[in-house]
PDB file of C-alpha atoms and ligand atoms in Angstrom:
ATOM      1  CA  UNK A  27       0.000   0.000   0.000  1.00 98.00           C
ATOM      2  CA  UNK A  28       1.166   3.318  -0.486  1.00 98.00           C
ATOM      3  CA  UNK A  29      -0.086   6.502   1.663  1.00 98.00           C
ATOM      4  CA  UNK A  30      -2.482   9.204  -0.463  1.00 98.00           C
ATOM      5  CA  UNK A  31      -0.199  11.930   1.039  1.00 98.00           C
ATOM      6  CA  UNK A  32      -0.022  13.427  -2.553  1.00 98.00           C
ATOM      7  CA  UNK A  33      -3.369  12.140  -3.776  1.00 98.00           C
ATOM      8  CA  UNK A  34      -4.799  15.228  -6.118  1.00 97.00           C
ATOM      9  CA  UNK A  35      -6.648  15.314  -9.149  1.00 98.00           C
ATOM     10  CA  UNK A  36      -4.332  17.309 -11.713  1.00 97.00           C
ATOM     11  CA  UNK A  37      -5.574  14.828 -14.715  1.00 98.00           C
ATOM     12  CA  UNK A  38      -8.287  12.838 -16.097  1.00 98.00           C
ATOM     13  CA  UNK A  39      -7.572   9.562 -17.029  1.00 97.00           C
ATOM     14  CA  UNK A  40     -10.479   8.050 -16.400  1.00 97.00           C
ATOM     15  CA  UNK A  41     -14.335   8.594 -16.337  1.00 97.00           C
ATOM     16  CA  UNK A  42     -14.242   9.244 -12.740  1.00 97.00           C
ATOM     17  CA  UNK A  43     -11.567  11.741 -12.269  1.00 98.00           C
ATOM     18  CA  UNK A  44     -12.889  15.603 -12.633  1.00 97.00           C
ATOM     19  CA  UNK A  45     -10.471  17.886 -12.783  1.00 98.00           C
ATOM     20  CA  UNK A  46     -12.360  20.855 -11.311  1.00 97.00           C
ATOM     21  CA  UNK A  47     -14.316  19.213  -8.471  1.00 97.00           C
ATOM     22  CA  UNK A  48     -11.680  19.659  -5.156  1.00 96.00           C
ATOM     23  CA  UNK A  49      -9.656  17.025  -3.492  1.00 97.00           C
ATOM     24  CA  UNK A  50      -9.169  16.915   0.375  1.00 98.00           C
ATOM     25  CA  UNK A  51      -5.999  15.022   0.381  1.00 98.00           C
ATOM     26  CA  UNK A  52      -5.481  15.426   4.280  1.00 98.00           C
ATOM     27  CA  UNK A  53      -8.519  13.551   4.385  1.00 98.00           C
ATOM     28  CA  UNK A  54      -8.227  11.284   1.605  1.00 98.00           C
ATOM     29  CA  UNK A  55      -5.102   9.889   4.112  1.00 98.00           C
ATOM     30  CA  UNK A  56      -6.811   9.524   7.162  1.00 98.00           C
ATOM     31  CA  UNK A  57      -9.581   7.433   4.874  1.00 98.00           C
ATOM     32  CA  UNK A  58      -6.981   5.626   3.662  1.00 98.00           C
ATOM     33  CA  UNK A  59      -5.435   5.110   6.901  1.00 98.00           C
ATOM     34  CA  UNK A  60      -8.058   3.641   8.111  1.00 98.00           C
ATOM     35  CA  UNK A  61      -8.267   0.875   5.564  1.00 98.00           C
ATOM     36  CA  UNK A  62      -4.788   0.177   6.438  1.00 98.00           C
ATOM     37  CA  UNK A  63      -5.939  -0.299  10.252  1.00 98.00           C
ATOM     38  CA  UNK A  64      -8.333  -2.153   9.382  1.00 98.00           C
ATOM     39  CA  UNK A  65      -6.172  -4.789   7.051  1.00 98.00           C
ATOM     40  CA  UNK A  66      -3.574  -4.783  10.012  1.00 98.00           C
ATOM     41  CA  UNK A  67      -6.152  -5.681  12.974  1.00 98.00           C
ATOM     42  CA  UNK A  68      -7.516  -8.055  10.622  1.00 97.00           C
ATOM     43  CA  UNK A  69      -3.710 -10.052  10.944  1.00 97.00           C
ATOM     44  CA  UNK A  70      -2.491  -9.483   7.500  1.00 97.00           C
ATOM     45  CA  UNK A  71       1.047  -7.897   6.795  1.00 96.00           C
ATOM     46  CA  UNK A  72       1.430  -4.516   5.452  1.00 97.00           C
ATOM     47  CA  UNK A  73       4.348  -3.766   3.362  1.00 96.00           C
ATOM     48  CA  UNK A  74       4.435   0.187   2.588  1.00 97.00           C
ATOM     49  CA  UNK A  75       5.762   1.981  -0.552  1.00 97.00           C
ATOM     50  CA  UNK A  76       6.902   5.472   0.087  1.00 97.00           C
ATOM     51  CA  UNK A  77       4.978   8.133  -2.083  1.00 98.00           C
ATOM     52  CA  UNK A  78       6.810  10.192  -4.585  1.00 97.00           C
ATOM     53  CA  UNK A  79       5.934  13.881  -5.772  1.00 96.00           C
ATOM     54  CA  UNK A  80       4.494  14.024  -9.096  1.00 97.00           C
ATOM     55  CA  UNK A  81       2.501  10.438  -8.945  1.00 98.00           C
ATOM     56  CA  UNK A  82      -0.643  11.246  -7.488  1.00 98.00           C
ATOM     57  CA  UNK A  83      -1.854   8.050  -8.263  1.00 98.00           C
ATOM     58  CA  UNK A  84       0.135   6.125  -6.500  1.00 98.00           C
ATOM     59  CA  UNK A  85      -1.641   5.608  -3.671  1.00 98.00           C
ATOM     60  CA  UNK A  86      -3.294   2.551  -6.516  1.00 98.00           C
ATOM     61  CA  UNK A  87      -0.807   0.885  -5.434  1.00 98.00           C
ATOM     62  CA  UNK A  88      -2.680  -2.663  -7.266  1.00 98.00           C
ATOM     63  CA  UNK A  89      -2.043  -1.114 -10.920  1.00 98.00           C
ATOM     64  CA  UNK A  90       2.027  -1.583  -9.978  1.00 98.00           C
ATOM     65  CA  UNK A  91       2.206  -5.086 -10.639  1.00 98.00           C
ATOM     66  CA  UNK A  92       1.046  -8.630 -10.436  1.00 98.00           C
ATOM     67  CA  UNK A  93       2.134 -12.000  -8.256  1.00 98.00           C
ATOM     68  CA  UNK A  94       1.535 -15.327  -8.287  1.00 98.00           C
ATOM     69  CA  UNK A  95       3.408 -17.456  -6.041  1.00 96.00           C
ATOM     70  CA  UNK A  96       6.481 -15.429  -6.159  1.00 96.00           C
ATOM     71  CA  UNK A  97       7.170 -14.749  -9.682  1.00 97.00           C
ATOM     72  CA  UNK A  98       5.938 -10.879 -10.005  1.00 97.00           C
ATOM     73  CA  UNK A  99       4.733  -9.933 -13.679  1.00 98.00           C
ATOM     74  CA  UNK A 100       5.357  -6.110 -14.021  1.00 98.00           C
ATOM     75  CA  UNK A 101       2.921  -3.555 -14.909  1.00 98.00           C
ATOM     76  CA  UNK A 102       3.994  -1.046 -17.856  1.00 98.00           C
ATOM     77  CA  UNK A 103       0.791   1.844 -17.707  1.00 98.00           C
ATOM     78  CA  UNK A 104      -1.435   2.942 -20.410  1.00 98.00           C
ATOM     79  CA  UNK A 105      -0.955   6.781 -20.016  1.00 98.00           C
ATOM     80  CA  UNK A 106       2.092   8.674 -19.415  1.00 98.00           C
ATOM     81  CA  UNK A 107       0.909  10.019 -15.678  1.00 98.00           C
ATOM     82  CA  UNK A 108       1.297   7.126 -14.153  1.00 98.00           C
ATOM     83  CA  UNK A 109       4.404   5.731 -15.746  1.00 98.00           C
ATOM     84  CA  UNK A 110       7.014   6.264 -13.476  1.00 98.00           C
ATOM     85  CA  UNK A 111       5.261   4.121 -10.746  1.00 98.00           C
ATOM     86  CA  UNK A 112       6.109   0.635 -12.614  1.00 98.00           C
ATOM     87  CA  UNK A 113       9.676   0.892 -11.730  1.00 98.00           C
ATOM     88  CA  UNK A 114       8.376   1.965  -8.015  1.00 98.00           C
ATOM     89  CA  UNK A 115       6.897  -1.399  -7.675  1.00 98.00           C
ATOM     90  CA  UNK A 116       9.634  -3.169  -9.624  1.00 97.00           C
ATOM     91  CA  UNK A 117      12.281  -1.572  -7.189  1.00 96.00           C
ATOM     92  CA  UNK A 118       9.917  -3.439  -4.382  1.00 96.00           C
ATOM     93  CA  UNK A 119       9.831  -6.339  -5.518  1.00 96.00           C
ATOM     94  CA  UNK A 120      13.267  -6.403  -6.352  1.00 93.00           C
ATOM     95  CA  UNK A 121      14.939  -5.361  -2.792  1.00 91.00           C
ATOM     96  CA  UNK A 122      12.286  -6.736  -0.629  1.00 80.00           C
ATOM     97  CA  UNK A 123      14.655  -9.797   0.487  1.00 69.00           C
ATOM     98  CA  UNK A 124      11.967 -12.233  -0.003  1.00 66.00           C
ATOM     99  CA  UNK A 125      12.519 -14.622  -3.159  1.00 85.00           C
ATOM    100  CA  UNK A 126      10.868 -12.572  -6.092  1.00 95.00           C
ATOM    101  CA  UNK A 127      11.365 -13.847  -9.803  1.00 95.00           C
ATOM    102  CA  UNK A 128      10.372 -10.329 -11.531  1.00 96.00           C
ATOM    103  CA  UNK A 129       9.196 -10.374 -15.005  1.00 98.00           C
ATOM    104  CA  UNK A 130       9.416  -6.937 -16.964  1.00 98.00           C
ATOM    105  CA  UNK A 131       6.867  -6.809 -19.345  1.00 98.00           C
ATOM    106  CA  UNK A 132       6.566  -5.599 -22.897  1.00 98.00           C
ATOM    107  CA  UNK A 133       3.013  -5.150 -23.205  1.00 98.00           C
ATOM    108  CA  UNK A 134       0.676  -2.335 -21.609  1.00 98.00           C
ATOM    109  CA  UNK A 135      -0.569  -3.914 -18.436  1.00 98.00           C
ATOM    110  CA  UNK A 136      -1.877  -2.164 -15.065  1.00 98.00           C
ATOM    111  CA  UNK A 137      -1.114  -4.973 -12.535  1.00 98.00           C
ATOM    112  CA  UNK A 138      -4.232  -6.475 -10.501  1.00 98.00           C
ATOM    113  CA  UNK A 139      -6.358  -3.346 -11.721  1.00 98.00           C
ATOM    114  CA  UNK A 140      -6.352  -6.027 -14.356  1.00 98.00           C
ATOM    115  CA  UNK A 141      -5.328  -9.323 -13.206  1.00 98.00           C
ATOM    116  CA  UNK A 142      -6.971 -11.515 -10.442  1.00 98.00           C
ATOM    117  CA  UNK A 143      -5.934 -14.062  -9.208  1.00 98.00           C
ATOM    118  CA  UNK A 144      -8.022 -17.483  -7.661  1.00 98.00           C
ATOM    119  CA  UNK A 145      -5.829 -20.214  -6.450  1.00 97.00           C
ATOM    120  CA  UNK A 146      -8.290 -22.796  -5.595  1.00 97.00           C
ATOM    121  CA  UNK A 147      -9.964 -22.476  -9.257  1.00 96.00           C
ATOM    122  CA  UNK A 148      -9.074 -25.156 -11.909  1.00 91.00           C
ATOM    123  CA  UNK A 149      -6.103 -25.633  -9.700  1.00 93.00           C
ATOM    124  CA  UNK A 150      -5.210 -21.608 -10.418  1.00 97.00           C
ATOM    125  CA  UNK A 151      -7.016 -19.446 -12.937  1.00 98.00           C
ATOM    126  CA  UNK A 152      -6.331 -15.743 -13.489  1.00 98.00           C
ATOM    127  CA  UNK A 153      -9.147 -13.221 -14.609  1.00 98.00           C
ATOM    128  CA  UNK A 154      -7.318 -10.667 -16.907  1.00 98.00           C
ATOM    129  CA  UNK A 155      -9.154  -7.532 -18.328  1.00 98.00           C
ATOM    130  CA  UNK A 156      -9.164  -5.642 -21.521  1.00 98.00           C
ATOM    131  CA  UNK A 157     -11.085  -2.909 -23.381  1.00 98.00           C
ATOM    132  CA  UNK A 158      -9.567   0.470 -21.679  1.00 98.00           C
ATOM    133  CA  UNK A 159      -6.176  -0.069 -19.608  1.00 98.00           C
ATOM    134  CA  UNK A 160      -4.272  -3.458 -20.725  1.00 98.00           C
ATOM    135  CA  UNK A 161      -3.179  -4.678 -23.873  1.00 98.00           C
ATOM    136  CA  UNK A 162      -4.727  -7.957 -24.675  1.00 98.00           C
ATOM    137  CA  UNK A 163      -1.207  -9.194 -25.693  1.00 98.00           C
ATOM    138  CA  UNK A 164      -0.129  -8.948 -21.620  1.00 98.00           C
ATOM    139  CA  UNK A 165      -2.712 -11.490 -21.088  1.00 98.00           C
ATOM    140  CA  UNK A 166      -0.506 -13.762 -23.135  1.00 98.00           C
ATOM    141  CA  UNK A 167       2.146 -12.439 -21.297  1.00 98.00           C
ATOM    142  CA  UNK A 168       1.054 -13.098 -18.129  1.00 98.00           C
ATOM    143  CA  UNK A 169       0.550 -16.575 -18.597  1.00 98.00           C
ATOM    144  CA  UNK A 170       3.912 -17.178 -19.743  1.00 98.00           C
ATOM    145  CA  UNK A 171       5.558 -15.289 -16.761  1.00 98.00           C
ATOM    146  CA  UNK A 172       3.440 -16.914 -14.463  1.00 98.00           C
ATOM    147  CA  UNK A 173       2.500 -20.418 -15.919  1.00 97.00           C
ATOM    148  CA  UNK A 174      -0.873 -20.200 -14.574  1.00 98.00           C
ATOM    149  CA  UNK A 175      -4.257 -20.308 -17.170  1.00 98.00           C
ATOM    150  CA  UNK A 176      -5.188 -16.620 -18.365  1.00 98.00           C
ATOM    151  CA  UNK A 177      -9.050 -16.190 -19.334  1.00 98.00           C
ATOM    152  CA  UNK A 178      -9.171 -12.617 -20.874  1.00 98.00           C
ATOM    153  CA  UNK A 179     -12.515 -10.742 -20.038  1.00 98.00           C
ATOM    154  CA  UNK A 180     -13.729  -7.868 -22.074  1.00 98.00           C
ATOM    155  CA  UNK A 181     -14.652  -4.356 -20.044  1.00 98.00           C
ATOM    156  CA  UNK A 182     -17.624  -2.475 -22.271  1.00 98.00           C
ATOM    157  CA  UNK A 183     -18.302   0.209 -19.780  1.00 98.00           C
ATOM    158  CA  UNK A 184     -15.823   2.765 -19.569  1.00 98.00           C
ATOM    159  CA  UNK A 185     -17.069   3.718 -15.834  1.00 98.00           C
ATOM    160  CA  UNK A 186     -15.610   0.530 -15.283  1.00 98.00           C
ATOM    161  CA  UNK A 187     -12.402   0.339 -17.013  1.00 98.00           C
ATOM    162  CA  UNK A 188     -10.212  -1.810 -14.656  1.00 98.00           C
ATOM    163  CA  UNK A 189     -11.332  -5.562 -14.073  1.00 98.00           C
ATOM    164  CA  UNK A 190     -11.409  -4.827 -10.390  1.00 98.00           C
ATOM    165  CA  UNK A 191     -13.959  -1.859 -10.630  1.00 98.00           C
ATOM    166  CA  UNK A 192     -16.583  -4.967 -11.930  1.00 98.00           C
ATOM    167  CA  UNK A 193     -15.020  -7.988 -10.573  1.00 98.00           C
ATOM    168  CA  UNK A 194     -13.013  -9.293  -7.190  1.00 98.00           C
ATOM    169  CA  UNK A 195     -12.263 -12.560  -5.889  1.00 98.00           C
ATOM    170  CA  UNK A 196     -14.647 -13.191  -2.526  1.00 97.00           C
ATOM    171  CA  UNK A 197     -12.533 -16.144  -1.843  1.00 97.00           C
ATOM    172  CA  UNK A 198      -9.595 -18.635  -3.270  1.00 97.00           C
ATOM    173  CA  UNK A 199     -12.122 -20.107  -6.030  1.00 97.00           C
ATOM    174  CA  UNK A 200     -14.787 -17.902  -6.493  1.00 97.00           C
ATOM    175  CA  UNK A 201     -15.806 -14.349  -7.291  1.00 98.00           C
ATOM    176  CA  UNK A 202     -18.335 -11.793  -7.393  1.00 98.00           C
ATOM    177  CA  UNK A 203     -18.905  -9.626 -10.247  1.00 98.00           C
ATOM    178  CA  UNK A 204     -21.557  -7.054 -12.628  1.00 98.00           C
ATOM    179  CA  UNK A 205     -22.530  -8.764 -15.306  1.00 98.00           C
ATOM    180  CA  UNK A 206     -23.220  -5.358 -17.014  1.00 98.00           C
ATOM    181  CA  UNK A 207     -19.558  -4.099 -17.354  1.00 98.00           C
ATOM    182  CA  UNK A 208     -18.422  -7.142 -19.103  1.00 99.00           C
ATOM    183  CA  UNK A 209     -19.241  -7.899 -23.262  1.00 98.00           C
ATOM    184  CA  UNK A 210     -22.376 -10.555 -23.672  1.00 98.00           C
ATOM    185  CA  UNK A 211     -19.499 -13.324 -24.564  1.00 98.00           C
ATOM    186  CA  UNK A 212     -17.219 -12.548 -21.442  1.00 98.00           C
ATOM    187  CA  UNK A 213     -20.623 -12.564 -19.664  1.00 98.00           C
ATOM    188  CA  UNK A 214     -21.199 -16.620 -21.253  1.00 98.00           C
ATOM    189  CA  UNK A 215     -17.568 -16.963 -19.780  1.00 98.00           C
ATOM    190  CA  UNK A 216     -18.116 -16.231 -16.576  1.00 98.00           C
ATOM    191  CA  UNK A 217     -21.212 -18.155 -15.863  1.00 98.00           C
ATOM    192  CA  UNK A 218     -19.575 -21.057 -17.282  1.00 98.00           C
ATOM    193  CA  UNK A 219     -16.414 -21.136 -15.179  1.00 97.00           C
ATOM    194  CA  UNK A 220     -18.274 -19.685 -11.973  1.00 97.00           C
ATOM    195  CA  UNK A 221     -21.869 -21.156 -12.120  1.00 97.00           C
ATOM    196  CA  UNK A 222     -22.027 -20.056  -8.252  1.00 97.00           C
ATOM    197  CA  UNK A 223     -20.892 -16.178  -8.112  1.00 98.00           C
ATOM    198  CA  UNK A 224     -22.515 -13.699  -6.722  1.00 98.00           C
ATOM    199  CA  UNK A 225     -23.973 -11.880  -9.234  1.00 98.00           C
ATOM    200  CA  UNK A 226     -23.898  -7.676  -8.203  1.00 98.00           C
ATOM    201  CA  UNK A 227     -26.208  -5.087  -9.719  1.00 98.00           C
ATOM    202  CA  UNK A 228     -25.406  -1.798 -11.310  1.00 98.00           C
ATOM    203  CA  UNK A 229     -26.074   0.089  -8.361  1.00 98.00           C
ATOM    204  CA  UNK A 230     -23.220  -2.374  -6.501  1.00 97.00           C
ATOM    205  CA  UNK A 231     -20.654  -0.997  -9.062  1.00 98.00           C
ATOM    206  CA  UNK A 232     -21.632   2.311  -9.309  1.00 98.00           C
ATOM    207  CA  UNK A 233     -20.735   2.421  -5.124  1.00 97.00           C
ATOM    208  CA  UNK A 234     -17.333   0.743  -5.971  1.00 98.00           C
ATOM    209  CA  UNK A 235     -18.764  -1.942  -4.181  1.00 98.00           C
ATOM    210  CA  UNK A 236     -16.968  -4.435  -6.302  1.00 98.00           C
ATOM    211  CA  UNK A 237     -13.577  -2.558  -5.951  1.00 98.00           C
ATOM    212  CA  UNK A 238     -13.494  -5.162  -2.850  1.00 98.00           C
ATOM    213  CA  UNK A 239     -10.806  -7.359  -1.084  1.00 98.00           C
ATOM    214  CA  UNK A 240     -11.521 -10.486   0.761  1.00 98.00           C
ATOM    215  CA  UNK A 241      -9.789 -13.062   2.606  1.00 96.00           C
ATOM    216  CA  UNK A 242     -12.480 -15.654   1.952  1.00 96.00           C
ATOM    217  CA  UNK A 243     -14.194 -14.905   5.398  1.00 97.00           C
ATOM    218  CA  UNK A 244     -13.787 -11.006   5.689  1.00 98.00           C
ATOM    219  CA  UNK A 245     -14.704  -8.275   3.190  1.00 98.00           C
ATOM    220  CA  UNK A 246     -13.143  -4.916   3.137  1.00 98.00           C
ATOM    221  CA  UNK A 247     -15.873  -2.730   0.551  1.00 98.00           C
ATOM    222  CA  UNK A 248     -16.512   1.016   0.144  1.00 98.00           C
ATOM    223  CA  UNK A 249     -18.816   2.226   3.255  1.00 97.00           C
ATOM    224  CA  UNK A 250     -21.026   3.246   0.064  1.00 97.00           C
ATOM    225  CA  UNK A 251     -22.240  -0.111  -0.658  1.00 97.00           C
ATOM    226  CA  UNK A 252     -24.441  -0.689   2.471  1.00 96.00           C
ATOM    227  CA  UNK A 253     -27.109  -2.403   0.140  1.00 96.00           C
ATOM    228  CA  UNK A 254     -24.339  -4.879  -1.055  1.00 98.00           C
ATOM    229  CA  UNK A 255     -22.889  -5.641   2.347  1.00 98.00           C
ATOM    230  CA  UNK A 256     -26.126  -6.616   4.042  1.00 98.00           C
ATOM    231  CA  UNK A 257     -26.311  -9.387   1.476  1.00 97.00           C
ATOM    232  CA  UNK A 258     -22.455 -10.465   1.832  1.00 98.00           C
ATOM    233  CA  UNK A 259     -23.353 -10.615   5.410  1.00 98.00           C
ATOM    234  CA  UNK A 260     -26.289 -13.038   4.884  1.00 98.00           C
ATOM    235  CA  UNK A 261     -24.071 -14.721   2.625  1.00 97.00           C
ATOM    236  CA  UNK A 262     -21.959 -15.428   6.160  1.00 97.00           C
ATOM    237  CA  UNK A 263     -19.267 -12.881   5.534  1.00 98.00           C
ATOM    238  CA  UNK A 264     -17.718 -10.401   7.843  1.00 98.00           C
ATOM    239  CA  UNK A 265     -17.847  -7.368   5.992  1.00 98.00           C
ATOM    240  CA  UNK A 266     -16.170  -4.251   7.336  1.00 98.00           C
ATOM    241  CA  UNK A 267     -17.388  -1.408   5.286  1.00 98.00           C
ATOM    242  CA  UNK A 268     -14.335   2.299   4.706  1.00 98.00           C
ATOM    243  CA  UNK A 269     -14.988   5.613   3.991  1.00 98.00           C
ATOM    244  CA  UNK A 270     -12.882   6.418   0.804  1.00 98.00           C
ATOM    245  CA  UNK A 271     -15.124   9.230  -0.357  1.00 97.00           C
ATOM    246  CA  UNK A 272     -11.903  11.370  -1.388  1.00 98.00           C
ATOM    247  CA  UNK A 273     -10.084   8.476  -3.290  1.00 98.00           C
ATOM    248  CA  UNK A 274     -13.051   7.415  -5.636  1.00 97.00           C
ATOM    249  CA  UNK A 275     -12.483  11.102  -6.828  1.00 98.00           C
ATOM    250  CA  UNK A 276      -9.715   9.161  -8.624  1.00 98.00           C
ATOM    251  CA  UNK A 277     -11.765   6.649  -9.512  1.00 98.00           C
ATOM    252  CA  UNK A 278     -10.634   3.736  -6.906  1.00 97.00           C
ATOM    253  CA  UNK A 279     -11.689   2.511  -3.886  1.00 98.00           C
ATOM    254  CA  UNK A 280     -10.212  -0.408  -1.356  1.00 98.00           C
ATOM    255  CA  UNK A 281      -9.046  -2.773  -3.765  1.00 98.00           C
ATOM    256  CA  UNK A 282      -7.339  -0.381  -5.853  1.00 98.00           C
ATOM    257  CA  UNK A 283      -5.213   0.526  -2.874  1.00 98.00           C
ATOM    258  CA  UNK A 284      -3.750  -3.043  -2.467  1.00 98.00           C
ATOM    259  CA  UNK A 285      -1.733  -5.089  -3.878  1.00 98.00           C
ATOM    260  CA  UNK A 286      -1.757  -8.382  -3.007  1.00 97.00           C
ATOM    261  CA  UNK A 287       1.647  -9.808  -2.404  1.00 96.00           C
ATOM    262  CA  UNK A 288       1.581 -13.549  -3.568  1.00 96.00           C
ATOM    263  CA  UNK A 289       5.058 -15.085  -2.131  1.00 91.00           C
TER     264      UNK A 289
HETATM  265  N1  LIG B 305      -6.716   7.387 -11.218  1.00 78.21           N
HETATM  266  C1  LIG B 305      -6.276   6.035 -11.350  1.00 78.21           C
HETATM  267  C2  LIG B 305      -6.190   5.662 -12.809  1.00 78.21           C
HETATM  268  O1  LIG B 305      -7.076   6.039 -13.546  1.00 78.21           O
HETATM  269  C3  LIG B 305      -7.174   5.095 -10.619  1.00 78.21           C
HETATM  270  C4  LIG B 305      -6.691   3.689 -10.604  1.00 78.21           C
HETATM  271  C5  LIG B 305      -7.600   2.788  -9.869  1.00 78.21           C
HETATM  272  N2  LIG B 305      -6.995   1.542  -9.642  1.00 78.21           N
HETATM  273  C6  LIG B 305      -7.575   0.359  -9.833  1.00 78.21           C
HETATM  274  N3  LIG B 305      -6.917  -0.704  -9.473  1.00 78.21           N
HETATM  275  N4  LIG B 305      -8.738   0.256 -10.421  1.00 78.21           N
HETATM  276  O2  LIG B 305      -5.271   5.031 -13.248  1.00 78.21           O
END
């Protein structure tokens, strides 16, 4: 994770981001920590990246790259803004002592904005996106770096132009996802390979709601999607809903601000 302490909106890159509506980044921090409280009293480990002026986005810190047990496929951005933050995350990766294989990549990729990974699915299956940020051709890429099927997914809706703005893993083999963001074929995909997902509505998405992370028993989601809690709860899941009003001015929300480190 990486702190929003120079979160702004200066650009719009996506259909979120406004230029001219104001950004409270002393608050978008103390959002954001809380999310990071909340990951840390939940057990999990924390590993911080230190945020550098001139990448307001950084604080996404998924879009940096993506890891499957240990071998780290490297994220290469579609628009010049955010550039500079691959070798951020390749740096990481590459001095954090544990046993990282990194993989530089040569096509446009965004990391786990686009790329999800479900370990107990068809003994390890990776989601990967296209349509706005990644290059199909990464998809291929991935699944040479990593060895691990790649089923590529089509994004239609540019409100939701990462995979993980319309899709997230709710545990190690299944997911949770809006139909609506997703072509009619990638749609026929999905209900094939996960005849049991929880199928969210338009008004889930909209609330970032699917902009999720789960450890297959708790759910951290955007306080927004109250509606869309109540039912994981009934589903049996702990769901522990965070203000990040100031960060979906950027057009993210919890997920966005993780990512996962698969040793
Ligand atoms: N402003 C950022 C961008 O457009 C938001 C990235 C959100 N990250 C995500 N994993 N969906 O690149």
């Amino acid at each position: 994770m990486c702190p929003p302490k120079n979160f702004v909106v200066e650009y719009a890159i996506n259909a979120w981001m406004d230029t001219t509506v104001p950004v409270d980044t002393s608050l978008a921090v103390k959002q954001w920590q809380v999310l990071h409280d909340s990951i840390v009293d939940l057990g999990h480990e924390v590993r911080l990246l230190a945020p550098a002026p001139g990448l307001p986005d950084m604080v996404f810190a998924a879009n940096g790259a993506f890891s499957v047990d240990g071998v780290v496929y490297g994220a290469r951005f579609r628009f010049s803004q955010r550039s500079a933050e691959a070798a951020i995350h390749r740096a990481f990766y590459e001095t954090a002592g544990a046993s990282w294989r990194f993989v530089a990549p040569t096509a446009i990729n965004e990391g786990e904005g686009d790329f999800t990974y479900l370990p107990g699915a068809h003994g390890g299956l990776i989601l990967a996106g296209y349509g706005f940020r990644t290059d199909p051709a990464a998809h291929t890429e991935a699944q040479e770096a990593l060895g691990r099927p790649v089923v590529s997914l089509h994004l239609i809706d540019p409100r939701f132009y990462h995979l993980d703005t319309a899709l997230a893993s709710i545990d190690d083999e299944n997911v949770i996802y809006y139909p609506g963001a997703f072509s009619e074929s990638s749609q026929a995909v999905l209900s094939q390979l996960f005849p049991d997902a929880i199928v969210a509505t338009e008004a889930d998405a909209m609330a970032f709601g699917l902009n999720l992370v789960s450890d297959g028993r708790n759910v951290l989601l955007n306080a927004e999607s109250s509606e869309l809690a109540r039912r994981l709860e009934r589903l049996g899941y702990h769901t522990i809903p965070v203000e990040l009003g100031e960060l979906k001015k950027g057009g993210g929300s919890v997920k966005c601000c993780i990512a996962e480190l698969r040793a």
